[in-house]
XYZ file of C-alpha atoms in Angstrom:
564
model
C 233.462 -57.103 270.711
C 234.858 -56.406 274.206
C 234.824 -60.140 274.969
C 236.706 -60.824 271.750
C 239.335 -58.223 272.622
C 240.177 -60.274 275.693
C 240.887 -63.446 273.657
C 244.620 -62.768 273.407
C 245.146 -59.541 275.354
C 248.794 -58.671 275.806
C 250.295 -59.923 278.963
C 251.090 -56.337 279.946
C 247.353 -55.466 280.150
C 246.764 -58.381 282.509
C 249.448 -57.184 284.921
C 251.489 -60.340 284.668
C 254.936 -59.923 286.085
C 257.901 -62.140 286.078
C 257.948 -62.119 289.887
C 254.557 -63.876 289.935
C 255.735 -66.751 287.813
C 257.307 -69.136 290.302
C 258.728 -72.548 289.756
C 256.160 -74.054 292.146
C 253.234 -72.774 290.090
C 254.789 -74.043 286.929
C 255.166 -77.445 288.463
C 251.392 -77.784 288.544
C 250.127 -79.200 285.175
C 246.942 -77.144 285.268
C 248.763 -73.927 285.969
C 251.325 -74.702 283.245
C 248.583 -75.387 280.731
C 246.679 -72.211 281.637
C 249.814 -70.062 281.409
C 250.853 -71.670 278.126
C 247.387 -70.837 276.767
C 247.984 -67.184 277.585
C 251.409 -67.247 275.934
C 250.084 -68.692 272.646
C 249.832 -66.619 269.430
C 246.213 -66.642 268.152
C 247.433 -66.991 264.548
C 250.163 -69.661 264.527
C 248.959 -71.295 267.783
C 252.545 -71.536 269.000
C 254.394 -69.690 271.766
C 254.994 -66.064 270.965
C 258.106 -65.425 268.879
C 259.231 -61.793 268.960
C 255.766 -60.661 270.130
C 254.443 -57.263 269.041
C 251.302 -55.372 270.097
C 248.701 -53.518 268.050
C 246.921 -50.317 269.048
C 243.911 -52.336 270.265
C 246.158 -54.131 272.764
C 246.248 -57.590 271.203
C 249.615 -59.254 270.691
C 250.876 -61.564 267.931
C 254.140 -63.004 266.646
C 255.933 -60.420 264.574
C 256.095 -62.692 261.503
C 252.412 -63.650 261.847
C 251.102 -60.081 261.984
C 253.430 -59.004 259.156
C 251.992 -61.763 256.986
C 248.476 -60.596 257.932
C 249.388 -57.052 256.937
C 250.659 -58.234 253.548
C 247.433 -60.172 252.934
C 245.272 -57.123 253.625
C 244.506 -55.357 250.302
C 242.686 -52.417 251.878
C 243.991 -49.153 253.210
C 242.516 -50.038 256.620
C 243.762 -53.014 258.593
C 241.503 -55.141 260.841
C 242.793 -56.872 263.939
C 242.479 -60.660 263.419
C 240.886 -60.968 266.881
C 238.601 -58.023 267.441
C 238.203 -56.751 263.860
C 239.073 -53.237 265.006
C 239.989 -51.254 261.920
C 242.937 -48.880 261.931
C 245.586 -47.516 259.627
C 248.280 -50.192 259.159
C 251.175 -49.345 261.565
C 254.368 -48.181 259.897
C 256.434 -49.815 262.664
C 255.414 -52.648 264.961
C 256.099 -52.053 268.637
C 257.738 -55.048 270.364
C 256.141 -56.260 273.589
C 259.335 -56.660 275.601
C 257.619 -57.710 278.829
C 255.627 -60.433 277.090
C 258.760 -61.659 275.300
C 260.572 -61.920 278.696
C 257.688 -63.887 280.207
C 257.718 -66.309 277.268
C 261.452 -66.735 277.539
C 261.170 -67.334 281.306
C 258.416 -69.891 280.701
C 260.522 -71.737 278.154
C 263.606 -71.698 280.387
C 261.649 -72.929 283.395
C 259.388 -75.596 281.815
C 261.733 -76.741 279.091
C 260.787 -77.623 275.537
C 258.755 -80.785 276.251
C 255.420 -79.114 276.844
C 255.854 -76.679 273.956
C 256.971 -79.418 271.593
C 254.035 -81.605 272.611
C 251.606 -78.775 272.016
C 253.164 -77.991 268.640
C 253.022 -81.648 267.634
C 249.331 -81.728 268.629
C 248.607 -78.669 266.513
C 250.622 -80.153 263.636
C 248.532 -83.359 263.719
C 245.344 -81.290 263.735
C 246.593 -79.309 260.741
C 247.448 -82.488 258.819
C 244.010 -83.960 259.545
C 242.353 -80.740 258.406
C 244.443 -80.702 255.239
C 243.421 -84.293 254.425
C 239.727 -83.540 254.943
C 239.957 -80.255 253.065
C 241.143 -82.063 249.945
C 237.872 -83.990 249.853
C 235.494 -81.024 250.034
C 234.606 -78.283 247.592
C 233.621 -74.691 248.275
C 234.547 -74.904 251.967
C 234.589 -71.975 254.365
C 238.204 -71.410 255.394
C 239.538 -70.366 258.803
C 240.011 -66.599 259.162
C 243.062 -66.990 261.430
C 245.150 -69.358 259.294
C 247.453 -67.317 257.062
C 249.960 -69.434 255.166
C 247.836 -72.545 254.645
C 244.223 -71.791 255.603
C 242.378 -74.839 256.908
C 238.653 -75.506 256.545
C 236.555 -73.949 259.282
C 234.534 -76.231 261.544
C 232.483 -73.458 263.184
C 231.596 -69.817 262.640
C 231.255 -67.453 265.604
C 228.335 -65.116 265.008
C 229.477 -62.728 267.727
C 233.002 -62.405 266.327
C 231.868 -62.918 262.714
C 234.871 -65.154 262.153
C 235.245 -68.752 260.985
C 237.511 -71.058 262.996
C 239.348 -74.282 262.222
C 239.487 -76.942 264.919
C 242.738 -75.679 266.411
C 241.623 -72.033 266.599
C 238.197 -73.159 267.843
C 239.862 -74.925 270.758
C 241.621 -71.695 271.709
C 238.402 -69.711 271.268
C 236.381 -72.089 273.444
C 238.822 -72.018 276.380
C 238.314 -68.300 276.976
C 235.695 -67.729 279.687
C 234.746 -64.374 278.222
C 233.948 -65.998 274.858
C 231.907 -68.947 276.055
C 228.622 -67.069 275.548
C 229.359 -66.516 271.849
C 227.029 -68.247 269.411
C 228.714 -70.903 267.238
C 227.054 -72.204 264.091
C 228.052 -74.368 261.154
C 230.680 -72.771 258.873
C 229.118 -69.843 257.035
C 230.576 -67.627 254.343
C 230.318 -63.859 254.203
C 227.048 -64.005 252.292
C 225.370 -66.087 255.001
C 226.772 -63.803 257.708
C 225.455 -60.795 255.814
C 221.978 -62.340 255.893
C 222.176 -62.349 259.686
C 222.673 -58.559 259.843
C 220.193 -55.798 259.214
C 220.810 -54.271 255.822
C 219.762 -50.840 257.081
C 221.641 -50.645 260.390
C 224.254 -53.377 260.124
C 223.227 -54.880 263.471
C 222.489 -58.518 264.234
C 218.916 -59.604 263.577
C 217.894 -60.420 267.135
C 214.169 -59.551 267.042
C 211.129 -60.598 265.062
C 208.354 -58.236 263.935
C 205.082 -60.148 264.212
C 203.179 -57.413 262.382
C 205.331 -57.580 259.231
C 206.565 -61.180 259.697
C 210.196 -60.198 259.289
C 213.390 -60.409 261.351
C 214.703 -57.025 262.515
C 217.531 -55.619 264.591
C 217.227 -53.686 267.862
C 217.494 -50.314 266.106
C 214.650 -51.227 263.761
C 212.430 -51.709 266.806
C 212.960 -48.140 268.036
C 214.126 -46.042 265.101
C 212.148 -47.224 262.079
C 208.651 -48.107 260.914
C 208.640 -51.124 263.257
C 208.639 -48.998 266.461
C 204.861 -49.368 266.868
C 204.690 -53.015 265.812
C 204.520 -56.125 267.936
C 208.096 -57.260 268.506
C 209.300 -60.524 270.020
C 212.694 -62.155 270.289
C 214.034 -64.465 267.617
C 214.043 -67.285 270.184
C 210.334 -66.748 270.903
C 209.611 -66.566 267.180
C 211.574 -69.786 266.753
C 209.383 -71.502 269.352
C 206.226 -70.336 267.628
C 207.617 -71.402 264.268
C 208.360 -74.857 265.691
C 204.722 -75.126 266.798
C 203.488 -73.938 263.394
C 205.831 -76.246 261.494
C 203.612 -79.404 261.418
C 200.610 -77.414 260.227
C 202.666 -75.614 257.604
C 204.244 -78.886 256.502
C 200.823 -80.489 256.140
C 199.550 -77.494 254.196
C 202.525 -77.562 251.821
C 202.173 -81.319 251.337
C 198.482 -80.849 250.549
C 199.315 -78.124 248.059
C 202.026 -80.333 246.561
C 199.466 -83.125 246.101
C 197.087 -80.678 244.398
C 199.880 -79.472 242.127
C 200.812 -83.071 241.331
C 197.202 -83.883 240.438
C 196.987 -80.831 238.222
C 200.281 -81.743 236.610
C 199.133 -85.328 236.053
C 195.922 -84.066 234.455
C 197.882 -81.744 232.186
C 200.322 -84.507 231.267
C 197.392 -86.832 230.537
C 195.761 -84.110 228.473
C 199.055 -83.643 226.628
C 199.214 -87.381 225.944
C 195.580 -87.435 224.805
C 196.194 -84.542 222.423
C 199.261 -86.257 220.967
C 197.368 -89.540 220.643
C 194.353 -87.880 219.040
C 196.614 -85.973 216.671
C 198.360 -89.229 215.800
C 195.001 -90.840 215.060
C 193.884 -87.940 212.868
C 197.195 -87.919 211.068
C 196.932 -91.674 210.648
C 193.442 -91.379 209.161
C 194.560 -88.739 206.698
C 197.663 -90.681 205.711
C 195.627 -93.848 205.276
C 193.060 -91.943 203.198
C 195.638 -90.491 200.834
C 197.612 -93.752 200.770
C 194.453 -95.540 199.682
C 193.746 -92.803 197.134
C 197.278 -93.075 195.753
C 196.946 -96.835 195.612
C 193.611 -96.761 193.791
C 194.632 -93.928 191.485
C 197.859 -95.745 190.672
C 196.014 -98.974 189.997
C 193.373 -97.238 187.874
C 196.003 -95.235 186.041
C 197.859 -98.425 185.125
C 194.678 -100.064 183.864
C 193.689 -97.067 181.735
C 197.181 -96.583 180.308
C 197.330 -100.263 179.462
C 193.928 -100.010 177.719
C 195.094 -96.970 175.773
C 198.272 -98.760 174.744
C 196.275 -101.786 173.558
C 193.903 -99.562 171.495
C 196.871 -97.721 170.016
C 198.506 -100.998 169.003
C 195.299 -102.153 167.260
C 194.927 -98.904 165.323
C 198.594 -98.785 164.336
C 198.452 -102.434 163.269
C 195.602 -101.736 160.829
C 197.319 -98.640 159.455
C 200.624 -100.501 159.045
C 198.851 -103.267 157.095
C 197.349 -100.730 154.656
C 200.705 -98.964 154.309
C 202.340 -102.266 153.365
C 199.615 -102.958 150.771
C 200.046 -99.583 149.113
C 203.831 -99.915 149.125
C 203.488 -103.194 147.219
C 201.133 -101.540 144.710
C 203.621 -98.696 144.304
C 206.402 -101.158 143.530
C 204.222 -102.955 140.949
C 203.308 -99.653 139.266
C 206.982 -98.605 139.109
C 207.832 -101.940 137.477
C 205.074 -101.412 134.827
C 206.441 -97.962 134.002
C 209.923 -99.349 133.536
C 208.554 -102.002 131.079
C 206.580 -99.362 129.192
C 209.693 -97.188 128.848
C 211.597 -100.164 127.449
C 208.695 -101.094 125.145
C 208.699 -97.557 123.644
C 211.816 -98.374 121.561
C 210.567 -101.794 120.390
C 210.383 -101.923 116.504
C 209.158 -105.473 116.163
C 205.343 -105.294 115.788
C 204.784 -108.675 117.337
C 206.859 -108.103 120.443
C 205.497 -104.575 120.916
C 201.897 -105.773 120.656
C 202.487 -108.768 122.935
C 204.272 -106.745 125.611
C 201.714 -103.970 125.730
C 198.887 -106.512 125.893
C 200.476 -108.132 128.981
C 200.952 -104.803 130.760
C 197.372 -103.727 130.030
C 196.057 -107.098 131.267
C 197.480 -106.601 134.768
C 194.853 -105.707 137.432
C 195.104 -102.275 138.951
C 192.610 -101.601 141.759
C 191.493 -98.010 141.917
C 193.217 -95.969 144.652
C 191.084 -93.565 146.737
C 191.873 -89.898 146.591
C 192.591 -89.945 150.367
C 193.416 -93.302 151.794
C 192.192 -93.984 155.363
C 191.539 -96.912 157.679
C 188.246 -97.467 159.449
C 189.556 -97.543 163.021
C 187.645 -98.804 166.117
C 186.284 -96.324 168.623
C 188.943 -95.239 171.215
C 188.575 -97.212 174.469
C 188.862 -94.015 176.572
C 187.599 -90.589 175.671
C 188.724 -87.782 178.024
C 187.884 -84.405 176.652
C 188.399 -81.043 178.254
C 184.856 -81.031 179.550
C 185.247 -84.405 181.227
C 188.637 -83.413 182.670
C 187.239 -80.205 184.132
C 184.324 -82.121 185.627
C 186.677 -84.589 187.307
C 188.901 -81.801 188.682
C 185.840 -80.010 190.016
C 184.733 -83.149 191.869
C 188.230 -83.611 193.299
C 188.383 -80.011 194.478
C 185.015 -80.452 196.132
C 186.355 -83.535 197.906
C 189.316 -81.530 199.244
C 186.962 -78.805 200.458
C 184.744 -81.380 202.151
C 187.601 -82.371 204.488
C 186.768 -80.712 207.811
C 189.526 -78.313 208.850
C 187.464 -76.752 211.613
C 189.060 -78.893 214.327
C 186.213 -81.218 215.233
C 185.868 -82.383 218.818
C 188.106 -85.213 219.980
C 186.757 -88.674 220.744
C 185.870 -89.279 224.379
C 187.969 -91.843 226.237
C 185.440 -94.156 227.861
C 186.579 -96.088 230.950
C 184.267 -99.058 230.669
C 183.200 -101.687 233.189
C 182.021 -105.210 232.438
C 178.350 -106.068 232.873
C 177.679 -109.185 234.983
C 177.249 -112.372 232.966
C 174.966 -115.244 233.896
C 176.645 -117.824 231.692
C 179.245 -118.654 234.349
C 181.979 -119.150 231.773
C 183.912 -116.049 232.868
C 185.190 -114.581 236.088
C 184.178 -110.936 235.760
C 185.397 -107.963 237.751
C 184.761 -104.329 237.072
C 187.778 -104.018 234.792
C 189.065 -107.573 234.236
C 187.604 -110.513 232.350
C 189.124 -113.954 233.019
C 188.329 -117.325 231.421
C 187.834 -120.178 233.887
C 188.754 -123.832 233.436
C 185.352 -124.700 231.914
C 185.626 -122.043 229.195
C 185.719 -124.312 226.138
C 182.940 -126.616 227.325
C 180.665 -123.756 228.307
C 181.278 -121.931 225.020
C 180.269 -125.014 223.082
C 177.324 -125.663 225.385
C 175.891 -122.178 225.016
C 176.706 -121.965 221.332
C 178.494 -118.646 221.639
C 181.790 -119.624 220.017
C 181.345 -117.010 217.319
C 179.510 -114.434 219.438
C 180.551 -111.851 221.992
C 178.942 -113.000 225.246
C 180.244 -110.221 227.560
C 179.336 -106.593 227.016
C 179.888 -103.301 228.824
C 177.483 -101.686 231.224
C 177.702 -98.479 229.197
C 175.826 -98.134 225.928
C 176.264 -95.578 223.123
C 173.756 -93.938 220.818
C 175.535 -90.782 219.660
C 178.872 -89.024 219.688
C 182.416 -90.244 219.210
C 183.905 -92.673 221.727
C 186.881 -94.956 222.194
C 188.093 -97.461 224.774
C 191.338 -99.359 225.185
C 191.903 -102.970 226.192
C 195.036 -104.741 227.429
C 195.227 -108.085 225.564
C 198.753 -109.069 226.652
C 197.475 -111.918 228.872
C 195.607 -113.802 226.146
C 196.229 -114.849 222.546
C 192.631 -115.656 221.605
C 190.150 -112.820 221.994
C 187.390 -110.783 220.369
C 186.719 -107.064 220.762
C 184.031 -104.926 219.163
C 180.449 -103.741 219.517
C 177.195 -105.595 219.746
C 173.567 -104.795 218.989
C 170.506 -107.023 219.082
C 170.500 -106.940 215.260
C 174.226 -107.114 214.468
C 177.710 -107.309 215.915
C 181.105 -106.152 214.620
C 184.389 -107.341 216.115
C 188.111 -107.874 215.704
C 189.172 -111.467 216.344
C 192.727 -112.528 217.230
C 193.941 -116.133 217.062
C 197.629 -116.297 217.842
C 199.158 -113.990 215.242
C 196.258 -113.960 212.767
C 193.485 -111.401 213.097
C 190.175 -111.114 211.289
C 187.513 -108.408 211.209
C 183.856 -109.453 211.005
C 180.545 -107.696 210.493
C 178.084 -110.335 211.606
C 179.208 -113.440 209.677
C 180.854 -111.491 206.850
C 184.637 -111.465 207.042
C 185.854 -107.965 206.167
C 189.583 -108.648 206.277
C 192.127 -111.228 207.400
C 195.814 -110.544 208.007
C 198.843 -111.848 209.874
C 200.320 -109.626 212.579
C 204.088 -109.193 212.346
C 204.279 -108.521 216.100
C 202.063 -109.390 219.040
C 199.185 -106.986 219.661
C 199.191 -106.210 223.371
C 196.902 -103.148 223.478
C 193.911 -102.443 221.233
C 191.835 -99.298 220.813
C 188.231 -99.645 219.652
C 186.745 -96.423 218.298
C 183.017 -95.966 217.724
C 181.841 -92.962 215.681
C 178.076 -92.787 215.878
C 178.068 -89.718 213.616
C 179.616 -91.585 210.689
C 178.384 -95.067 211.701
C 181.894 -96.540 211.740
C 183.912 -98.780 214.049
C 187.725 -98.611 213.840
C 190.280 -100.939 215.402
C 193.792 -99.676 216.226
C 196.945 -101.379 217.427
C 198.434 -99.089 220.101
C 200.939 -101.531 221.587
C 203.916 -99.774 223.186
C 206.370 -100.806 220.478
C 204.113 -99.363 217.834
C 202.876 -96.302 219.742
C 206.394 -94.828 219.661
C 205.904 -94.397 215.914
C 202.148 -93.887 215.513
C 198.838 -95.629 216.105
C 198.400 -98.368 213.556
C 194.956 -98.656 211.985
C 193.886 -102.263 211.588
C 190.502 -101.755 209.934
C 187.550 -99.359 209.748
C 184.102 -100.893 209.227
C 180.834 -99.193 208.234
C 178.099 -100.494 210.522
C 174.298 -100.147 210.461
C 172.878 -97.002 212.026
C 171.173 -98.970 214.793
C 171.567 -97.799 218.382
C 172.187 -98.153 221.236
C 175.214 -100.448 221.034
C 177.457 -101.896 223.757
C 181.150 -102.663 223.796
C 181.589 -106.430 223.514
C 184.334 -108.857 224.566
C 185.200 -112.541 224.495
C 188.230 -114.745 225.280
C 188.944 -118.456 225.167
C 191.838 -118.364 227.661
C 193.764 -115.931 229.827
C 192.301 -112.530 230.652
C 191.442 -109.086 229.267
C 191.827 -105.848 231.199
C 190.021 -102.573 230.494
C 192.215 -99.480 230.567
């Protein structure tokens, strides 16, 4: 702090006298510049105007120090140069001798040099103001009062931040040249450079505890018996250790990345497996709904037809008995009229006609012999069906069975010469069609995987985006099952039996083949990217013979297949 106190020491402390300022010395540019530097206010960077001195001995323009006093919110005031804290002065003492020297300097040298210096400082301020408008959260100069400019350096010894103009003044002082300048740092960064216990600069490094300490920590704390070196020596050792540390961190980063990739892959596998399970369940219930709906319609239609037949027979009998009722009512009306007939001939003739009419005997309880109902569903049958359905629900495994294993297959070498085969890519050569016809394998799967499967649950995925004519499935010496794609039409075969045939609405670029040796099934899924965003799309599940081992099988007529 003693060096900082000499930055702008009052001219009276330096023993400058007016008698020593001669016109010959002022005529020398270097001497003029040096003297003008001494007569410059550290705050406004101009020649002193009504200079006053503080108790620490430093001098400032009266207006500049008054503005500094107004900006200080604390009861104690710190000198802008040396940070010496004192009670704010009630009255500023003018430095008459310094004012006379400044006046003599101005009268002798004229206004040219002072105006030039002021213009230089003004240009620097304008440049700083332009640059400050383009930066956020800048560290501001501690000496600028009215319009603080961004600091370009921070002096660790003075613990002050300096703009370019104040830095120039700071750097010209011989007593301040040993101060350490760093990039602009705010109070928080400066606080990190001081010991929290003693408030001193962290100038030492404790090797025992691997921590930066101050000088007092080395002699008056728990570090007094530890191995202590300077920060500069610790910096050199740290520079030597840096490559090794960097390599170690990079290695750890690679390990973390691998672990993260594995976890992300596991996350994707879980989501995919869950999508497949959900898809199976949805397909199962969709098929159940479809079959139940179809069967329900058939049964209801049968019941309606039986009801119509029964009602038709009953309606016919009702119509017959209504006609008989009308005939009987007509006979009664004639008999009532005949009761008053006095003419023997007419009475006898009329009664004879009525008696001659045929009246079939009516049963005590009329009924129609109806056909047997087409469907009989009693309570016993209904309960039996519900019991079977409940058993089916219970048979669904909720125990969380193991997931299928993703098999990364490789192609087995082929001796037919009709394919170019790598470990993971199968390509058709120019003689594909002729060789296929020659070997008679147009409807077979001539290339199979090295791996074979006899138990468990497995799946593999194949990129089919580079071919439009391919076959994927499994093969055994006694049978083969595959999905065949020709353009946009796909078919599923078990040996020569066609299981299904459909038209694909979009191109199938990625296919999953799933083999479940436990249930003896092979399932084909479309997991192309455009579809995978929604869910895996089941193409077909086929029940296959329980004959093992089986191999994954492949065939193309053009282009290439790639195993994933």
